[in-house]
Short mmCIF file of N, CA and C in Angstrom, two decimals:
data_model
loop_
_atom_site.label_atom_id
_atom_site.label_comp_id
_atom_site.label_asym_id
_atom_site.label_seq_id
_atom_site.Cartn_x
_atom_site.Cartn_y
_atom_site.Cartn_z
N MET A 1 -28.36 10.69 -33.38
CA MET A 1 -27.17 10.12 -33.98
C MET A 1 -26.53 11.17 -34.89
N THR A 2 -25.21 11.30 -34.80
CA THR A 2 -24.51 12.26 -35.64
C THR A 2 -23.88 11.55 -36.84
N ASN A 3 -23.91 12.22 -37.99
CA ASN A 3 -23.36 11.64 -39.21
C ASN A 3 -21.91 12.01 -39.43
N GLU A 4 -21.39 12.93 -38.63
CA GLU A 4 -20.02 13.39 -38.76
C GLU A 4 -19.05 12.34 -38.22
N LEU A 5 -17.94 12.11 -38.94
CA LEU A 5 -16.91 11.19 -38.46
C LEU A 5 -16.21 11.81 -37.26
N ILE A 6 -16.11 11.05 -36.20
CA ILE A 6 -15.41 11.54 -35.01
C ILE A 6 -14.26 10.59 -34.68
N PHE A 7 -13.36 11.11 -33.88
CA PHE A 7 -12.14 10.40 -33.52
C PHE A 7 -12.11 10.30 -32.00
N ALA A 8 -12.05 9.08 -31.51
CA ALA A 8 -12.16 8.87 -30.06
C ALA A 8 -10.99 8.07 -29.54
N GLY A 9 -10.70 8.29 -28.27
CA GLY A 9 -9.66 7.55 -27.59
C GLY A 9 -10.16 7.12 -26.22
N VAL A 10 -9.68 5.97 -25.78
CA VAL A 10 -10.08 5.42 -24.49
C VAL A 10 -8.84 5.02 -23.70
N ASP A 11 -8.85 5.37 -22.42
CA ASP A 11 -7.82 4.91 -21.48
C ASP A 11 -8.53 4.21 -20.33
N PHE A 12 -7.85 3.27 -19.72
CA PHE A 12 -8.45 2.44 -18.67
C PHE A 12 -7.75 2.65 -17.33
N SER A 13 -8.55 2.60 -16.26
CA SER A 13 -7.99 2.70 -14.90
C SER A 13 -8.76 1.75 -14.00
N SER A 14 -8.27 1.59 -12.79
CA SER A 14 -8.95 0.71 -11.83
C SER A 14 -9.85 1.51 -10.89
N ARG A 15 -10.15 2.73 -11.24
CA ARG A 15 -11.00 3.58 -10.41
C ARG A 15 -12.48 3.21 -10.58
N ARG A 16 -13.31 3.89 -9.78
CA ARG A 16 -14.76 3.64 -9.83
C ARG A 16 -15.32 3.84 -11.23
N LEU A 17 -14.86 4.86 -11.92
CA LEU A 17 -15.23 5.09 -13.33
C LEU A 17 -14.00 4.71 -14.15
N PRO A 18 -13.96 3.48 -14.67
CA PRO A 18 -12.70 2.93 -15.20
C PRO A 18 -12.31 3.35 -16.61
N VAL A 19 -13.17 4.08 -17.31
CA VAL A 19 -12.87 4.43 -18.70
C VAL A 19 -12.83 5.95 -18.85
N THR A 20 -11.69 6.46 -19.33
CA THR A 20 -11.61 7.87 -19.71
C THR A 20 -11.81 7.91 -21.22
N PHE A 21 -12.80 8.69 -21.63
CA PHE A 21 -13.27 8.73 -23.01
C PHE A 21 -13.05 10.13 -23.58
N ALA A 22 -12.25 10.21 -24.65
CA ALA A 22 -11.97 11.49 -25.30
C ALA A 22 -12.50 11.45 -26.73
N VAL A 23 -13.13 12.52 -27.17
CA VAL A 23 -13.66 12.61 -28.53
C VAL A 23 -13.17 13.92 -29.16
N LEU A 24 -12.60 13.79 -30.35
CA LEU A 24 -12.14 14.95 -31.13
C LEU A 24 -12.97 15.04 -32.41
N ASP A 25 -13.14 16.28 -32.88
CA ASP A 25 -13.77 16.43 -34.20
C ASP A 25 -12.68 16.55 -35.26
N ASP A 26 -13.09 16.81 -36.48
CA ASP A 26 -12.16 16.85 -37.61
C ASP A 26 -11.13 17.97 -37.51
N THR A 27 -11.42 19.00 -36.71
CA THR A 27 -10.47 20.11 -36.57
C THR A 27 -9.76 20.08 -35.22
N LEU A 28 -9.76 18.93 -34.56
CA LEU A 28 -9.06 18.68 -33.30
C LEU A 28 -9.62 19.42 -32.10
N ASN A 29 -10.89 19.82 -32.18
CA ASN A 29 -11.57 20.34 -30.99
C ASN A 29 -11.92 19.16 -30.09
N VAL A 30 -11.78 19.35 -28.79
CA VAL A 30 -12.16 18.32 -27.83
C VAL A 30 -13.67 18.44 -27.62
N ILE A 31 -14.41 17.46 -28.12
CA ILE A 31 -15.86 17.45 -28.03
C ILE A 31 -16.30 16.89 -26.67
N LEU A 32 -15.55 15.92 -26.19
CA LEU A 32 -15.92 15.24 -24.95
C LEU A 32 -14.66 14.70 -24.30
N LEU A 33 -14.55 14.86 -22.99
CA LEU A 33 -13.46 14.27 -22.22
C LEU A 33 -14.00 14.01 -20.83
N GLU A 34 -14.38 12.74 -20.60
CA GLU A 34 -15.02 12.36 -19.33
C GLU A 34 -14.60 10.97 -18.90
N LYS A 35 -14.80 10.71 -17.61
CA LYS A 35 -14.60 9.37 -17.06
C LYS A 35 -15.98 8.72 -16.91
N TYR A 36 -16.10 7.45 -17.35
CA TYR A 36 -17.38 6.77 -17.36
C TYR A 36 -17.24 5.31 -16.96
N GLU A 37 -18.39 4.70 -16.71
CA GLU A 37 -18.50 3.25 -16.65
C GLU A 37 -18.44 2.72 -18.09
N ILE A 38 -18.07 1.47 -18.25
CA ILE A 38 -17.98 0.88 -19.58
C ILE A 38 -19.30 1.00 -20.34
N SER A 39 -20.41 0.69 -19.69
CA SER A 39 -21.71 0.72 -20.36
C SER A 39 -22.06 2.11 -20.88
N HIS A 40 -21.65 3.15 -20.18
CA HIS A 40 -21.93 4.52 -20.61
C HIS A 40 -21.14 4.85 -21.89
N VAL A 41 -19.89 4.40 -21.96
CA VAL A 41 -19.10 4.65 -23.17
C VAL A 41 -19.69 3.90 -24.36
N ILE A 42 -20.09 2.66 -24.14
CA ILE A 42 -20.71 1.88 -25.23
C ILE A 42 -21.96 2.60 -25.73
N ALA A 43 -22.76 3.14 -24.81
CA ALA A 43 -23.96 3.91 -25.20
C ALA A 43 -23.56 5.13 -26.04
N HIS A 44 -22.48 5.82 -25.66
CA HIS A 44 -21.99 6.96 -26.46
C HIS A 44 -21.58 6.50 -27.85
N LEU A 45 -20.86 5.39 -27.92
CA LEU A 45 -20.37 4.90 -29.22
C LEU A 45 -21.52 4.57 -30.16
N LYS A 46 -22.63 4.10 -29.61
CA LYS A 46 -23.80 3.77 -30.43
C LYS A 46 -24.40 5.01 -31.09
N GLN A 47 -24.16 6.20 -30.51
CA GLN A 47 -24.75 7.44 -31.03
C GLN A 47 -24.08 7.93 -32.30
N TYR A 48 -22.89 7.45 -32.58
CA TYR A 48 -22.14 7.95 -33.73
C TYR A 48 -22.27 6.99 -34.91
N SER A 49 -22.52 7.56 -36.10
CA SER A 49 -22.61 6.70 -37.28
C SER A 49 -21.23 6.46 -37.88
N GLY A 50 -20.28 7.36 -37.64
CA GLY A 50 -18.92 7.21 -38.13
C GLY A 50 -17.93 7.51 -37.03
N ILE A 51 -17.11 6.51 -36.68
CA ILE A 51 -16.16 6.70 -35.59
C ILE A 51 -14.93 5.83 -35.81
N LEU A 52 -13.78 6.41 -35.50
CA LEU A 52 -12.57 5.62 -35.39
C LEU A 52 -12.14 5.72 -33.93
N LEU A 53 -12.17 4.60 -33.25
CA LEU A 53 -11.87 4.54 -31.82
C LEU A 53 -10.51 3.90 -31.62
N THR A 54 -9.67 4.55 -30.82
CA THR A 54 -8.36 4.00 -30.48
C THR A 54 -8.34 3.64 -29.01
N LEU A 55 -8.00 2.39 -28.73
CA LEU A 55 -7.87 1.93 -27.35
C LEU A 55 -6.41 2.02 -26.93
N ASN A 56 -6.16 2.64 -25.79
CA ASN A 56 -4.83 2.62 -25.20
C ASN A 56 -4.71 1.31 -24.43
N VAL A 57 -3.98 0.37 -24.97
CA VAL A 57 -3.87 -0.95 -24.37
C VAL A 57 -3.05 -0.84 -23.09
N PRO A 58 -3.62 -1.25 -21.96
CA PRO A 58 -2.91 -1.12 -20.69
C PRO A 58 -1.70 -2.04 -20.61
N SER A 59 -0.68 -1.55 -19.91
CA SER A 59 0.54 -2.34 -19.77
C SER A 59 0.56 -3.15 -18.47
N THR A 60 -0.42 -2.91 -17.60
CA THR A 60 -0.44 -3.64 -16.33
C THR A 60 -1.51 -4.73 -16.36
N THR A 61 -1.22 -5.86 -15.75
CA THR A 61 -2.16 -6.98 -15.77
C THR A 61 -3.44 -6.67 -15.02
N ARG A 62 -3.38 -5.79 -14.02
CA ARG A 62 -4.60 -5.49 -13.25
C ARG A 62 -5.64 -4.76 -14.09
N LEU A 63 -5.23 -4.13 -15.19
CA LEU A 63 -6.18 -3.43 -16.05
C LEU A 63 -6.59 -4.25 -17.27
N GLN A 64 -5.93 -5.38 -17.49
CA GLN A 64 -6.22 -6.19 -18.66
C GLN A 64 -7.67 -6.68 -18.71
N SER A 65 -8.24 -7.02 -17.55
CA SER A 65 -9.62 -7.51 -17.56
C SER A 65 -10.61 -6.41 -17.91
N ILE A 66 -10.35 -5.19 -17.45
CA ILE A 66 -11.21 -4.05 -17.81
C ILE A 66 -11.12 -3.80 -19.32
N TYR A 67 -9.89 -3.78 -19.82
CA TYR A 67 -9.66 -3.58 -21.26
C TYR A 67 -10.34 -4.68 -22.08
N SER A 68 -10.13 -5.93 -21.69
CA SER A 68 -10.72 -7.06 -22.44
C SER A 68 -12.24 -7.01 -22.43
N GLY A 69 -12.82 -6.69 -21.26
CA GLY A 69 -14.27 -6.57 -21.16
C GLY A 69 -14.81 -5.45 -22.03
N PHE A 70 -14.11 -4.32 -22.05
CA PHE A 70 -14.53 -3.20 -22.88
C PHE A 70 -14.43 -3.57 -24.36
N LYS A 71 -13.32 -4.17 -24.75
CA LYS A 71 -13.11 -4.51 -26.16
C LYS A 71 -14.19 -5.47 -26.65
N ARG A 72 -14.56 -6.45 -25.82
CA ARG A 72 -15.62 -7.38 -26.19
C ARG A 72 -16.94 -6.65 -26.44
N LYS A 73 -17.21 -5.62 -25.65
CA LYS A 73 -18.49 -4.91 -25.75
C LYS A 73 -18.54 -3.90 -26.91
N THR A 74 -17.40 -3.59 -27.51
CA THR A 74 -17.43 -2.62 -28.62
C THR A 74 -18.24 -3.13 -29.80
N GLY A 75 -18.35 -4.44 -29.93
CA GLY A 75 -19.18 -5.02 -31.00
C GLY A 75 -20.64 -4.62 -30.86
N GLN A 76 -21.10 -4.40 -29.61
CA GLN A 76 -22.48 -3.96 -29.38
C GLN A 76 -22.75 -2.60 -30.01
N ALA A 77 -21.68 -1.80 -30.16
CA ALA A 77 -21.82 -0.47 -30.76
C ALA A 77 -21.51 -0.51 -32.25
N GLY A 78 -21.27 -1.71 -32.80
CA GLY A 78 -21.04 -1.86 -34.23
C GLY A 78 -19.60 -1.66 -34.67
N LEU A 79 -18.65 -1.60 -33.72
CA LEU A 79 -17.26 -1.39 -34.09
C LEU A 79 -16.61 -2.69 -34.55
N LYS A 80 -15.79 -2.57 -35.58
CA LYS A 80 -15.01 -3.69 -36.13
C LYS A 80 -13.54 -3.27 -36.15
N HIS A 81 -12.66 -4.27 -36.16
CA HIS A 81 -11.23 -3.96 -36.22
C HIS A 81 -10.92 -3.19 -37.49
N TYR A 82 -9.96 -2.29 -37.44
CA TYR A 82 -9.65 -1.36 -38.53
C TYR A 82 -9.38 -2.04 -39.86
N SER A 83 -8.90 -3.25 -39.87
CA SER A 83 -8.59 -3.91 -41.14
C SER A 83 -9.84 -4.23 -41.96
N THR A 84 -11.00 -4.12 -41.33
CA THR A 84 -12.26 -4.36 -42.02
C THR A 84 -12.55 -3.20 -42.97
N LYS A 85 -12.74 -3.49 -44.24
CA LYS A 85 -12.98 -2.44 -45.24
C LYS A 85 -14.46 -2.04 -45.29
N GLY A 86 -14.70 -0.75 -45.54
CA GLY A 86 -16.05 -0.26 -45.76
C GLY A 86 -16.92 -0.18 -44.51
N ILE A 87 -16.33 -0.24 -43.35
CA ILE A 87 -17.08 -0.16 -42.09
C ILE A 87 -16.97 1.27 -41.56
N GLN A 88 -18.08 1.84 -41.11
CA GLN A 88 -18.10 3.22 -40.62
C GLN A 88 -17.65 3.36 -39.17
N LYS A 89 -17.64 2.26 -38.44
CA LYS A 89 -17.23 2.27 -37.04
C LYS A 89 -16.07 1.30 -36.88
N GLN A 90 -14.88 1.87 -36.66
CA GLN A 90 -13.69 1.02 -36.63
C GLN A 90 -12.88 1.24 -35.35
N LEU A 91 -12.05 0.25 -35.07
CA LEU A 91 -11.29 0.19 -33.83
C LEU A 91 -9.83 -0.10 -34.13
N ILE A 92 -8.92 0.67 -33.49
CA ILE A 92 -7.49 0.39 -33.54
C ILE A 92 -6.96 0.42 -32.11
N GLU A 93 -5.72 0.00 -31.96
CA GLU A 93 -5.10 -0.01 -30.64
C GLU A 93 -3.76 0.71 -30.69
N THR A 94 -3.38 1.26 -29.54
CA THR A 94 -2.12 1.97 -29.44
C THR A 94 -1.56 1.81 -28.04
N ASN A 95 -0.37 2.36 -27.86
CA ASN A 95 0.24 2.48 -26.55
C ASN A 95 0.58 3.96 -26.37
N ALA A 96 -0.09 4.61 -25.44
CA ALA A 96 0.05 6.06 -25.27
C ALA A 96 1.49 6.48 -25.03
N GLN A 97 2.22 5.71 -24.24
CA GLN A 97 3.60 6.11 -23.93
C GLN A 97 4.48 6.06 -25.17
N ASP A 98 4.25 5.05 -26.05
CA ASP A 98 4.99 5.00 -27.31
C ASP A 98 4.63 6.17 -28.20
N CYS A 99 3.38 6.61 -28.14
CA CYS A 99 2.95 7.77 -28.94
C CYS A 99 3.66 9.04 -28.48
N PHE A 100 3.66 9.28 -27.17
CA PHE A 100 4.34 10.48 -26.66
C PHE A 100 5.83 10.42 -26.96
N ARG A 101 6.43 9.24 -26.82
CA ARG A 101 7.86 9.07 -27.10
C ARG A 101 8.14 9.38 -28.58
N ALA A 102 7.30 8.89 -29.47
CA ALA A 102 7.50 9.13 -30.90
C ALA A 102 7.39 10.62 -31.24
N LEU A 103 6.38 11.28 -30.71
CA LEU A 103 6.18 12.70 -31.04
C LEU A 103 7.25 13.59 -30.42
N LEU A 104 7.78 13.19 -29.27
CA LEU A 104 8.84 13.97 -28.62
C LEU A 104 10.21 13.65 -29.21
N GLY A 105 10.36 12.45 -29.74
CA GLY A 105 11.64 12.05 -30.30
C GLY A 105 12.61 11.50 -29.27
N ARG A 106 12.14 11.33 -28.07
CA ARG A 106 12.94 10.75 -26.98
C ARG A 106 11.99 10.33 -25.86
N LEU A 107 12.52 9.68 -24.87
CA LEU A 107 11.72 9.24 -23.74
C LEU A 107 11.17 10.46 -22.98
N PRO A 108 9.84 10.55 -22.80
CA PRO A 108 9.30 11.70 -22.05
C PRO A 108 9.58 11.57 -20.56
N LEU A 109 9.34 12.65 -19.86
CA LEU A 109 9.48 12.65 -18.40
C LEU A 109 8.46 11.68 -17.79
N PRO A 110 8.67 11.23 -16.56
CA PRO A 110 7.71 10.30 -15.94
C PRO A 110 6.29 10.86 -15.97
N ARG A 111 5.36 10.03 -16.40
CA ARG A 111 4.00 10.46 -16.71
C ARG A 111 3.20 10.96 -15.50
N ARG A 112 3.48 10.48 -14.31
CA ARG A 112 2.69 10.87 -13.15
C ARG A 112 3.24 12.10 -12.43
N THR A 113 4.35 12.65 -12.91
CA THR A 113 4.91 13.85 -12.30
C THR A 113 4.27 15.10 -12.92
N LEU A 114 4.35 16.19 -12.20
CA LEU A 114 3.86 17.47 -12.72
C LEU A 114 4.53 17.79 -14.04
N GLU A 115 5.86 17.63 -14.09
CA GLU A 115 6.60 17.95 -15.31
C GLU A 115 6.18 17.04 -16.46
N GLY A 116 5.94 15.77 -16.17
CA GLY A 116 5.51 14.83 -17.20
C GLY A 116 4.15 15.18 -17.76
N ARG A 117 3.24 15.60 -16.89
CA ARG A 117 1.91 15.99 -17.35
C ARG A 117 1.97 17.26 -18.19
N VAL A 118 2.78 18.23 -17.76
CA VAL A 118 2.94 19.46 -18.54
C VAL A 118 3.54 19.13 -19.90
N GLN A 119 4.58 18.29 -19.90
CA GLN A 119 5.24 17.93 -21.15
C GLN A 119 4.28 17.24 -22.11
N ARG A 120 3.50 16.30 -21.63
CA ARG A 120 2.55 15.59 -22.49
C ARG A 120 1.45 16.53 -23.01
N GLY A 121 1.01 17.45 -22.15
CA GLY A 121 0.04 18.45 -22.59
C GLY A 121 0.62 19.33 -23.68
N LEU A 122 1.88 19.72 -23.52
CA LEU A 122 2.54 20.54 -24.55
C LEU A 122 2.66 19.79 -25.87
N ILE A 123 2.97 18.51 -25.80
CA ILE A 123 3.06 17.71 -27.03
C ILE A 123 1.73 17.75 -27.77
N LEU A 124 0.64 17.52 -27.05
CA LEU A 124 -0.69 17.54 -27.68
C LEU A 124 -1.02 18.94 -28.20
N TYR A 125 -0.70 19.96 -27.41
CA TYR A 125 -0.97 21.34 -27.81
C TYR A 125 -0.21 21.68 -29.10
N GLU A 126 1.05 21.27 -29.17
CA GLU A 126 1.86 21.56 -30.36
C GLU A 126 1.42 20.75 -31.58
N GLN A 127 0.73 19.64 -31.36
CA GLN A 127 0.19 18.85 -32.48
C GLN A 127 -1.09 19.47 -33.03
N GLY A 128 -1.60 20.48 -32.34
CA GLY A 128 -2.78 21.18 -32.84
C GLY A 128 -4.08 20.87 -32.12
N LEU A 129 -4.05 20.03 -31.09
CA LEU A 129 -5.27 19.80 -30.32
C LEU A 129 -5.69 21.11 -29.69
N ARG A 130 -6.96 21.39 -29.75
CA ARG A 130 -7.47 22.65 -29.22
C ARG A 130 -7.75 22.49 -27.72
N ILE A 131 -6.66 22.50 -26.97
CA ILE A 131 -6.71 22.39 -25.51
C ILE A 131 -6.07 23.64 -24.92
N THR A 132 -6.28 23.85 -23.64
CA THR A 132 -5.65 24.97 -22.96
C THR A 132 -4.14 24.80 -22.99
N ASP A 133 -3.43 25.88 -23.26
CA ASP A 133 -1.97 25.83 -23.27
C ASP A 133 -1.48 25.43 -21.88
N PRO A 134 -0.76 24.30 -21.76
CA PRO A 134 -0.29 23.86 -20.45
C PRO A 134 0.62 24.88 -19.75
N MET A 135 1.21 25.78 -20.50
CA MET A 135 2.07 26.80 -19.89
C MET A 135 1.25 27.80 -19.09
N ASP A 136 -0.06 27.86 -19.30
CA ASP A 136 -0.92 28.72 -18.50
C ASP A 136 -0.85 28.35 -17.02
N PHE A 137 -0.56 27.09 -16.74
CA PHE A 137 -0.39 26.62 -15.37
C PHE A 137 0.64 27.50 -14.64
N PHE A 138 1.75 27.78 -15.32
CA PHE A 138 2.83 28.55 -14.69
C PHE A 138 2.48 30.02 -14.56
N GLU A 139 1.64 30.54 -15.45
CA GLU A 139 1.20 31.93 -15.34
C GLU A 139 0.32 32.13 -14.11
N GLU A 140 -0.42 31.09 -13.74
CA GLU A 140 -1.31 31.16 -12.57
C GLU A 140 -0.60 30.83 -11.26
N LEU A 141 0.61 30.31 -11.34
CA LEU A 141 1.35 29.88 -10.17
C LEU A 141 2.04 31.08 -9.52
N THR A 142 1.72 31.33 -8.27
CA THR A 142 2.34 32.43 -7.53
C THR A 142 3.02 31.87 -6.30
N SER A 143 3.83 32.70 -5.65
CA SER A 143 4.49 32.25 -4.42
C SER A 143 3.43 31.93 -3.36
N HIS A 144 2.33 32.67 -3.35
CA HIS A 144 1.24 32.38 -2.42
C HIS A 144 0.68 30.98 -2.66
N HIS A 145 0.44 30.63 -3.94
CA HIS A 145 -0.05 29.29 -4.27
C HIS A 145 0.90 28.21 -3.78
N ILE A 146 2.20 28.44 -4.01
CA ILE A 146 3.20 27.43 -3.63
C ILE A 146 3.26 27.29 -2.11
N LEU A 147 3.29 28.41 -1.40
CA LEU A 147 3.35 28.35 0.06
C LEU A 147 2.10 27.71 0.66
N ALA A 148 0.97 27.94 0.03
CA ALA A 148 -0.29 27.39 0.53
C ALA A 148 -0.53 25.96 0.03
N GLY A 149 0.33 25.51 -0.88
CA GLY A 149 0.13 24.18 -1.45
C GLY A 149 -1.10 24.11 -2.34
N ALA A 150 -1.51 25.25 -2.88
CA ALA A 150 -2.71 25.33 -3.71
C ALA A 150 -2.30 25.53 -5.17
N PHE A 151 -1.92 24.46 -5.82
CA PHE A 151 -1.51 24.54 -7.21
C PHE A 151 -2.74 24.57 -8.13
N PRO A 152 -2.67 25.31 -9.23
CA PRO A 152 -3.81 25.39 -10.16
C PRO A 152 -3.90 24.13 -11.04
N ASN A 153 -4.07 22.99 -10.39
CA ASN A 153 -4.09 21.70 -11.11
C ASN A 153 -5.23 21.58 -12.10
N GLU A 154 -6.27 22.38 -11.94
CA GLU A 154 -7.40 22.32 -12.88
C GLU A 154 -6.97 22.75 -14.28
N LEU A 155 -5.80 23.38 -14.41
CA LEU A 155 -5.29 23.79 -15.71
C LEU A 155 -4.53 22.68 -16.43
N LEU A 156 -4.30 21.56 -15.73
CA LEU A 156 -3.57 20.43 -16.32
C LEU A 156 -4.49 19.22 -16.42
N TYR A 157 -4.28 18.43 -17.44
CA TYR A 157 -5.03 17.20 -17.60
C TYR A 157 -4.42 16.10 -16.74
N SER A 158 -5.27 15.15 -16.33
CA SER A 158 -4.78 14.00 -15.58
C SER A 158 -4.03 13.08 -16.53
N VAL A 159 -3.29 12.13 -15.98
CA VAL A 159 -2.56 11.15 -16.79
C VAL A 159 -3.52 10.39 -17.70
N SER A 160 -4.64 9.95 -17.15
CA SER A 160 -5.62 9.19 -17.94
C SER A 160 -6.24 10.05 -19.04
N GLU A 161 -6.51 11.32 -18.76
CA GLU A 161 -7.05 12.22 -19.79
C GLU A 161 -6.04 12.42 -20.91
N LEU A 162 -4.77 12.60 -20.55
CA LEU A 162 -3.73 12.77 -21.57
C LEU A 162 -3.60 11.53 -22.44
N ASP A 163 -3.67 10.35 -21.81
CA ASP A 163 -3.57 9.11 -22.57
C ASP A 163 -4.78 8.91 -23.49
N ALA A 164 -5.96 9.28 -23.03
CA ALA A 164 -7.16 9.18 -23.88
C ALA A 164 -7.08 10.19 -25.03
N LEU A 165 -6.57 11.38 -24.76
CA LEU A 165 -6.44 12.39 -25.81
C LEU A 165 -5.43 11.98 -26.88
N ILE A 166 -4.29 11.41 -26.47
CA ILE A 166 -3.31 10.98 -27.48
C ILE A 166 -3.88 9.82 -28.30
N ALA A 167 -4.67 8.96 -27.67
CA ALA A 167 -5.31 7.86 -28.41
C ALA A 167 -6.28 8.43 -29.44
N ALA A 168 -7.07 9.43 -29.06
CA ALA A 168 -8.00 10.05 -30.00
C ALA A 168 -7.23 10.74 -31.14
N TYR A 169 -6.10 11.34 -30.80
CA TYR A 169 -5.26 11.99 -31.82
C TYR A 169 -4.73 10.97 -32.82
N VAL A 170 -4.35 9.79 -32.34
CA VAL A 170 -3.88 8.73 -33.25
C VAL A 170 -5.00 8.37 -34.23
N ALA A 171 -6.24 8.27 -33.74
CA ALA A 171 -7.37 8.00 -34.63
C ALA A 171 -7.48 9.10 -35.69
N TRP A 172 -7.34 10.34 -35.27
CA TRP A 172 -7.40 11.47 -36.21
C TRP A 172 -6.29 11.37 -37.25
N LEU A 173 -5.07 11.04 -36.81
CA LEU A 173 -3.94 10.92 -37.73
C LEU A 173 -4.18 9.82 -38.77
N VAL A 174 -4.70 8.69 -38.35
CA VAL A 174 -4.92 7.56 -39.25
C VAL A 174 -5.81 7.97 -40.42
N VAL A 175 -6.80 8.81 -40.17
CA VAL A 175 -7.73 9.23 -41.22
C VAL A 175 -7.20 10.45 -41.98
N ASN A 176 -6.69 11.44 -41.27
CA ASN A 176 -6.34 12.73 -41.88
C ASN A 176 -4.90 12.83 -42.37
N GLU A 177 -3.99 12.12 -41.74
CA GLU A 177 -2.57 12.13 -42.14
C GLU A 177 -1.99 10.73 -42.00
N PRO A 178 -2.51 9.77 -42.78
CA PRO A 178 -2.09 8.38 -42.61
C PRO A 178 -0.59 8.16 -42.80
N GLY A 179 0.05 9.01 -43.56
CA GLY A 179 1.50 8.90 -43.74
C GLY A 179 2.28 9.27 -42.50
N GLN A 180 1.60 9.82 -41.51
CA GLN A 180 2.25 10.23 -40.27
C GLN A 180 2.08 9.19 -39.16
N THR A 181 1.62 7.99 -39.52
CA THR A 181 1.50 6.91 -38.53
C THR A 181 2.27 5.70 -39.01
N ARG A 182 2.54 4.82 -38.07
CA ARG A 182 3.21 3.55 -38.41
C ARG A 182 2.68 2.48 -37.48
N SER A 183 2.82 1.24 -37.92
CA SER A 183 2.41 0.11 -37.09
C SER A 183 3.61 -0.40 -36.33
N MET A 184 3.36 -0.80 -35.09
CA MET A 184 4.39 -1.45 -34.27
C MET A 184 3.98 -2.91 -34.14
N GLY A 185 4.70 -3.77 -34.80
CA GLY A 185 4.30 -5.17 -34.80
C GLY A 185 2.97 -5.29 -35.53
N ASN A 186 2.14 -6.19 -35.10
CA ASN A 186 0.82 -6.35 -35.70
C ASN A 186 -0.26 -5.69 -34.87
N LYS A 187 0.11 -5.02 -33.77
CA LYS A 187 -0.90 -4.61 -32.82
C LYS A 187 -1.14 -3.10 -32.78
N PHE A 188 -0.11 -2.31 -32.55
CA PHE A 188 -0.28 -0.90 -32.23
C PHE A 188 -0.06 0.01 -33.43
N VAL A 189 -0.80 1.13 -33.44
CA VAL A 189 -0.57 2.22 -34.38
C VAL A 189 -0.07 3.40 -33.55
N VAL A 190 1.04 4.00 -33.97
CA VAL A 190 1.60 5.15 -33.27
C VAL A 190 2.00 6.20 -34.30
N PRO A 191 2.16 7.46 -33.86
CA PRO A 191 2.65 8.49 -34.80
C PRO A 191 4.08 8.19 -35.20
N LYS A 192 4.45 8.64 -36.39
CA LYS A 192 5.85 8.57 -36.80
C LYS A 192 6.61 9.65 -36.06
N GLU A 193 7.88 9.38 -35.80
CA GLU A 193 8.72 10.41 -35.19
C GLU A 193 8.93 11.52 -36.19
N PRO A 194 8.80 12.79 -35.74
CA PRO A 194 9.03 13.89 -36.66
C PRO A 194 10.51 13.97 -37.04
N GLU A 195 10.77 14.44 -38.24
CA GLU A 195 12.15 14.59 -38.67
C GLU A 195 12.74 15.79 -37.94
N ARG A 196 13.93 15.60 -37.45
CA ARG A 196 14.63 16.65 -36.70
C ARG A 196 15.73 17.25 -37.57
N ASP A 197 15.96 18.54 -37.39
CA ASP A 197 17.05 19.21 -38.14
C ASP A 197 18.37 18.93 -37.48
#
């Protein structure tokens, strides 16, 4: 069990491994970014003595049951809703798309497109997450790659990974820069939009 406070984010999918789990440390290093079964993530959460976990609440009804099942099981790992005072393991919720929109200051490009993934990666990179610069993708792209249809996709994060990373970043902001977050209604926590010149 680690005594260090960590910041985690979760995204849900309907795939065989339905939970993408991202963990950041206090200096925004990516400690863990993997796809797991729900039980595996709960086992990971039990290992940490201090954690702020952010769930990316799915917008589609087909993922609601996975999300609800996961949220019910977080109690097994000792997590309580963030409003609970003095608890070392806390839980908040967000909407990843609202987070990216807030940090960009406008509607981002469609999330499942190459451009949307690069844009979201750049947003995270510019916020200080210690990830590979998404622009490296273009440095590796050659005419041979394009003609062969062999894009260096390993240099870009998947949509689910990006959503889990932004959720983990929201957890980090809540603790380290609470003035840079805001509540949307009674449910979601998102970053504040940066002031523009």
